[in-house]
Amino acid sequence: DAKTTQPPSMDCAEGRAANLPCNHSTISGNEYVYWYRQIHSQGPQYIIHGLKNNETNEMASLIITEDRKSSTLILPHATLRDTAVYYCIVRVVRIGGYQKVTFGTGTKLQVIP
Amino acid sequence: GAVVSQHPSRVICKSGTSVKIECRSLDFQATTMFWYRQFPKQSLMLMATSNEGSKATYEQGVEKDKFLINHASLTLSTLTVTSAHPEDSSFYICSATPLAGALFFGPGTRLTVL
């Protein structure tokens, strides 16, 4: 399984865009990039995922580089409730549905008033 | 969106007792569920992969006889911590996925062993 590298922490001013980078240089062709976030003492919350095209939903945008070796999660207008640990993971889908997922250390995003 | 529930949300038990944690997918069938453990200020650590109708696959260093996993149906997996000790105190989180869909996580279970 490909590993991911993220900065340990970031600050963002409330109302500004938060751009969270992730490096996944060993990703293989059939692995998706997923983003989750975890607020203290809760289970991780799904944000967005993509294979190679940029994706957008009501929560965020995901920009994946053309070589797929890195991606950026964008929260367009960060609020205090977006303060959390953000995890970038890559997901293997094997024949038969076996889908092992491992987590890195994530980025702790602090949104500042 | 898809919902995964866990029960109980928190449990306190005495050392030496066993504790069962349930993980349910509420609106989809999950052929595969995962169990994670998270210690304070650390990331989620994968413990095992639970496959419906077959034995669980444990990660290296996780004792299968201590952490019993049963995935008896497409919507329920259980994790039993046998003979729990204080060092087993942790936040246990399950996740479930439809075959090719996103991975959804339960709210977690806080286990405290006295």
Short mmCIF file of C-alpha atoms in Angstrom, two decimals:
data_model
loop_
_atom_site.label_atom_id
_atom_site.label_comp_id
_atom_site.label_asym_id
_atom_site.label_seq_id
_atom_site.Cartn_x
_atom_site.Cartn_y
_atom_site.Cartn_z
CA ASP A 1 0.00 0.00 0.00
CA ALA A 2 1.22 3.46 -0.86
CA LYS A 3 2.19 5.68 2.04
CA THR A 4 1.33 9.33 2.36
CA THR A 5 3.23 12.27 3.79
CA GLN A 6 1.54 15.32 5.26
CA PRO A 7 2.80 18.33 7.23
CA PRO A 8 2.11 17.77 10.94
CA SER A 9 0.29 21.04 11.48
CA MET A 10 -1.07 24.13 9.74
CA ASP A 11 -2.83 27.32 10.73
CA CYS A 12 -5.49 29.09 8.70
CA ALA A 13 -7.37 32.33 9.32
CA GLU A 14 -11.11 32.01 9.63
CA GLY A 15 -12.83 32.76 6.31
CA ARG A 16 -9.74 32.08 4.26
CA ALA A 17 -9.07 29.05 2.12
CA ALA A 18 -7.21 26.20 3.78
CA ASN A 19 -4.92 24.27 1.45
CA LEU A 20 -3.73 20.97 2.86
CA PRO A 21 -1.04 19.15 0.87
CA CYS A 22 -0.38 15.43 0.69
CA ASN A 23 2.43 13.54 -0.97
CA HIS A 24 1.77 10.03 -2.24
CA SER A 25 4.65 9.53 -4.63
CA THR A 26 4.41 5.71 -4.68
CA ILE A 27 0.72 5.59 -5.55
CA SER A 28 -0.23 2.99 -8.14
CA GLY A 29 -2.68 3.32 -10.98
CA ASN A 30 -5.72 1.79 -9.30
CA GLU A 31 -5.38 3.52 -5.94
CA TYR A 32 -7.75 6.32 -5.03
CA VAL A 33 -6.86 9.28 -2.85
CA TYR A 34 -9.23 9.78 0.08
CA TRP A 35 -9.42 12.58 2.60
CA TYR A 36 -10.93 12.30 6.06
CA ARG A 37 -10.91 14.50 9.10
CA GLN A 38 -11.16 13.70 12.77
CA ILE A 39 -12.43 16.02 15.40
CA HIS A 40 -11.31 15.20 18.92
CA SER A 41 -12.70 11.92 20.27
CA GLN A 42 -14.88 11.24 17.25
CA GLY A 43 -14.62 8.80 14.37
CA PRO A 44 -13.08 10.08 11.14
CA GLN A 45 -15.46 11.89 8.80
CA TYR A 46 -15.31 11.31 5.06
CA ILE A 47 -14.59 14.47 3.05
CA ILE A 48 -13.82 13.63 -0.55
CA HIS A 49 -11.99 11.20 -2.81
CA GLY A 50 -10.64 11.03 -6.34
CA LEU A 51 -8.62 8.95 -8.78
CA LYS A 52 -7.03 11.41 -11.19
CA ASN A 53 -9.51 14.16 -11.95
CA ASN A 54 -10.10 17.10 -9.68
CA GLU A 55 -13.20 16.72 -7.54
CA THR A 56 -15.49 19.12 -5.70
CA ASN A 57 -18.35 18.59 -3.29
CA GLU A 58 -20.17 20.67 -0.72
CA MET A 59 -17.36 20.33 1.77
CA ALA A 60 -14.16 20.71 -0.21
CA SER A 61 -12.22 20.46 -3.43
CA LEU A 62 -9.54 17.92 -4.23
CA ILE A 63 -6.77 18.76 -6.64
CA ILE A 64 -4.64 15.84 -7.84
CA THR A 65 -1.49 16.49 -9.83
CA GLU A 66 -1.23 15.04 -13.31
CA ASP A 67 1.39 12.50 -12.24
CA ARG A 68 -0.84 11.65 -9.21
CA LYS A 69 2.11 11.85 -6.86
CA SER A 70 0.54 14.56 -4.74
CA SER A 71 -2.78 16.18 -3.99
CA THR A 72 -4.22 19.18 -2.18
CA LEU A 73 -7.41 19.38 -0.19
CA ILE A 74 -8.98 22.82 -0.30
CA LEU A 75 -11.49 24.08 2.24
CA PRO A 76 -12.66 27.25 0.46
CA HIS A 77 -13.81 29.25 3.49
CA ALA A 78 -12.46 27.76 6.69
CA THR A 79 -14.53 28.09 9.87
CA LEU A 80 -13.64 27.36 13.47
CA ARG A 81 -15.52 24.07 13.17
CA ASP A 82 -13.01 22.94 10.55
CA THR A 83 -10.33 22.67 13.23
CA ALA A 84 -9.44 18.99 13.15
CA VAL A 85 -6.81 16.46 12.11
CA TYR A 86 -6.97 15.84 8.37
CA TYR A 87 -5.87 12.51 6.99
CA CYS A 88 -4.90 11.79 3.42
CA ILE A 89 -4.94 8.10 2.58
CA VAL A 90 -4.65 5.97 -0.51
CA ARG A 91 -6.91 3.03 -0.88
CA VAL A 92 -6.24 -0.33 -2.45
CA VAL A 93 -9.11 -2.14 -4.07
CA ARG A 94 -8.29 -5.75 -4.73
CA ILE A 95 -10.20 -8.51 -6.48
CA GLY A 96 -12.79 -9.85 -4.06
CA GLY A 97 -13.32 -6.55 -2.32
CA TYR A 98 -10.40 -6.60 0.11
CA GLN A 99 -9.65 -2.96 0.83
CA LYS A 100 -6.95 -2.40 3.39
CA VAL A 101 -6.58 1.18 4.61
CA THR A 102 -3.78 2.50 6.78
CA PHE A 103 -3.47 5.99 8.21
CA GLY A 104 -0.49 8.30 8.42
CA THR A 105 -0.07 10.95 11.05
CA GLY A 106 -2.28 13.54 9.37
CA THR A 107 -2.23 17.34 9.50
CA LYS A 108 -3.62 19.14 12.49
CA LEU A 109 -5.40 22.19 11.08
CA GLN A 110 -6.01 25.03 13.48
CA VAL A 111 -8.45 27.67 12.24
CA ILE A 112 -7.73 30.97 13.94
CA PRO A 113 -10.43 33.60 14.59
CA GLY B 1 -24.77 9.48 3.60
CA ALA B 2 -23.91 6.01 4.84
CA VAL B 3 -24.01 5.51 8.59
CA VAL B 4 -21.92 3.25 10.76
CA SER B 5 -22.80 2.88 14.41
CA GLN B 6 -20.88 1.52 17.37
CA HIS B 7 -22.09 0.32 20.71
CA PRO B 8 -21.29 1.13 23.42
CA SER B 9 -19.86 4.61 22.98
CA ARG B 10 -17.85 4.24 26.15
CA VAL B 11 -17.24 1.45 28.61
CA ILE B 12 -15.39 1.10 31.87
CA CYS B 13 -14.47 -2.36 33.06
CA LYS B 14 -12.34 -4.09 35.63
CA SER B 15 -9.04 -5.68 34.72
CA GLY B 16 -9.47 -9.30 33.66
CA THR B 17 -12.97 -8.96 32.27
CA SER B 18 -13.98 -9.16 28.61
CA VAL B 19 -15.66 -6.40 26.68
CA LYS B 20 -17.62 -6.68 23.44
CA ILE B 21 -17.92 -3.77 21.01
CA GLU B 22 -20.45 -3.86 18.18
CA CYS B 23 -20.11 -2.20 14.80
CA ARG B 24 -23.12 -1.94 12.52
CA SER B 25 -23.61 -0.58 9.02
CA LEU B 26 -27.09 0.91 9.16
CA ASP B 27 -28.03 1.48 5.54
CA PHE B 28 -25.72 -0.67 3.48
CA GLN B 29 -24.25 -4.14 3.46
CA ALA B 30 -20.58 -4.32 4.29
CA THR B 31 -18.59 -7.30 3.11
CA THR B 32 -15.55 -5.87 4.84
CA MET B 33 -15.18 -4.02 8.11
CA PHE B 34 -12.02 -2.72 9.73
CA TRP B 35 -11.11 -2.29 13.36
CA TYR B 36 -8.73 0.45 14.48
CA ARG B 37 -7.27 1.49 17.79
CA GLN B 38 -6.20 5.00 18.62
CA PHE B 39 -4.13 6.08 21.59
CA PRO B 40 -4.15 9.73 22.74
CA LYS B 41 -2.53 12.14 20.28
CA GLN B 42 -1.73 9.33 17.87
CA SER B 43 -3.10 8.29 14.52
CA LEU B 44 -5.47 5.39 13.92
CA MET B 45 -3.73 2.04 13.94
CA LEU B 46 -5.28 -0.76 11.91
CA MET B 47 -5.83 -3.84 14.06
CA ALA B 48 -7.65 -6.23 11.78
CA THR B 49 -9.80 -6.67 8.72
CA SER B 50 -13.10 -8.39 9.29
CA ASN B 51 -14.61 -10.28 6.36
CA GLU B 52 -18.18 -11.54 6.42
CA GLY B 53 -18.33 -15.30 6.71
CA SER B 54 -14.60 -15.87 7.10
CA LYS B 55 -11.82 -15.40 9.60
CA ALA B 56 -10.49 -11.96 10.32
CA THR B 57 -7.06 -10.92 9.11
CA TYR B 58 -4.93 -9.42 11.87
CA GLU B 59 -2.14 -6.91 11.50
CA GLN B 60 1.31 -7.78 12.69
CA GLY B 61 1.62 -7.49 16.45
CA VAL B 62 -2.10 -7.77 17.17
CA GLU B 63 -3.00 -10.86 19.19
CA LYS B 64 -5.90 -12.66 17.56
CA ASP B 65 -6.71 -14.58 20.75
CA LYS B 66 -6.98 -11.37 22.71
CA PHE B 67 -8.97 -9.36 20.19
CA LEU B 68 -11.68 -11.68 18.93
CA ILE B 69 -13.51 -10.53 15.82
CA ASN B 70 -16.75 -11.95 14.53
CA HIS B 71 -18.39 -10.76 11.31
CA ALA B 72 -21.53 -12.85 11.39
CA SER B 73 -23.63 -10.83 8.97
CA LEU B 74 -23.26 -8.20 6.29
CA THR B 75 -24.23 -5.47 8.73
CA LEU B 76 -22.57 -6.48 12.01
CA SER B 77 -19.03 -7.05 13.21
CA THR B 78 -18.04 -7.44 16.84
CA LEU B 79 -14.71 -6.95 18.57
CA THR B 80 -14.24 -8.66 21.93
CA VAL B 81 -11.34 -7.59 24.08
CA THR B 82 -10.67 -10.63 26.24
CA SER B 83 -9.12 -10.42 29.68
CA ALA B 84 -8.72 -6.70 29.35
CA HIS B 85 -5.86 -4.91 31.09
CA PRO B 86 -5.21 -1.21 31.66
CA GLU B 87 -2.88 -1.08 28.66
CA ASP B 88 -5.87 -2.03 26.47
CA SER B 89 -7.54 1.26 27.38
CA SER B 90 -7.93 3.08 24.11
CA PHE B 91 -10.34 4.50 21.54
CA TYR B 92 -11.60 1.71 19.28
CA ILE B 93 -13.04 2.67 15.92
CA CYS B 94 -14.63 0.51 13.26
CA SER B 95 -15.16 1.28 9.63
CA ALA B 96 -17.24 -0.30 6.92
CA THR B 97 -17.53 -0.04 3.19
CA PRO B 98 -19.78 -1.13 0.41
CA LEU B 99 -17.73 -3.14 -2.08
CA ALA B 100 -16.44 -0.22 -4.10
CA GLY B 101 -17.61 2.77 -2.14
CA ALA B 102 -16.11 5.19 0.31
CA LEU B 103 -14.98 4.00 3.71
CA PHE B 104 -17.25 5.14 6.53
CA PHE B 105 -16.30 5.21 10.17
CA GLY B 106 -18.20 4.65 13.35
CA PRO B 107 -18.18 7.21 16.17
CA GLY B 108 -15.74 5.16 18.22
CA THR B 109 -15.82 3.38 21.58
CA ARG B 110 -13.79 4.67 24.51
CA LEU B 111 -12.58 1.72 26.59
CA THR B 112 -11.18 2.31 30.05
CA VAL B 113 -9.84 -0.67 31.95
CA LEU B 114 -9.37 -0.10 35.67
#
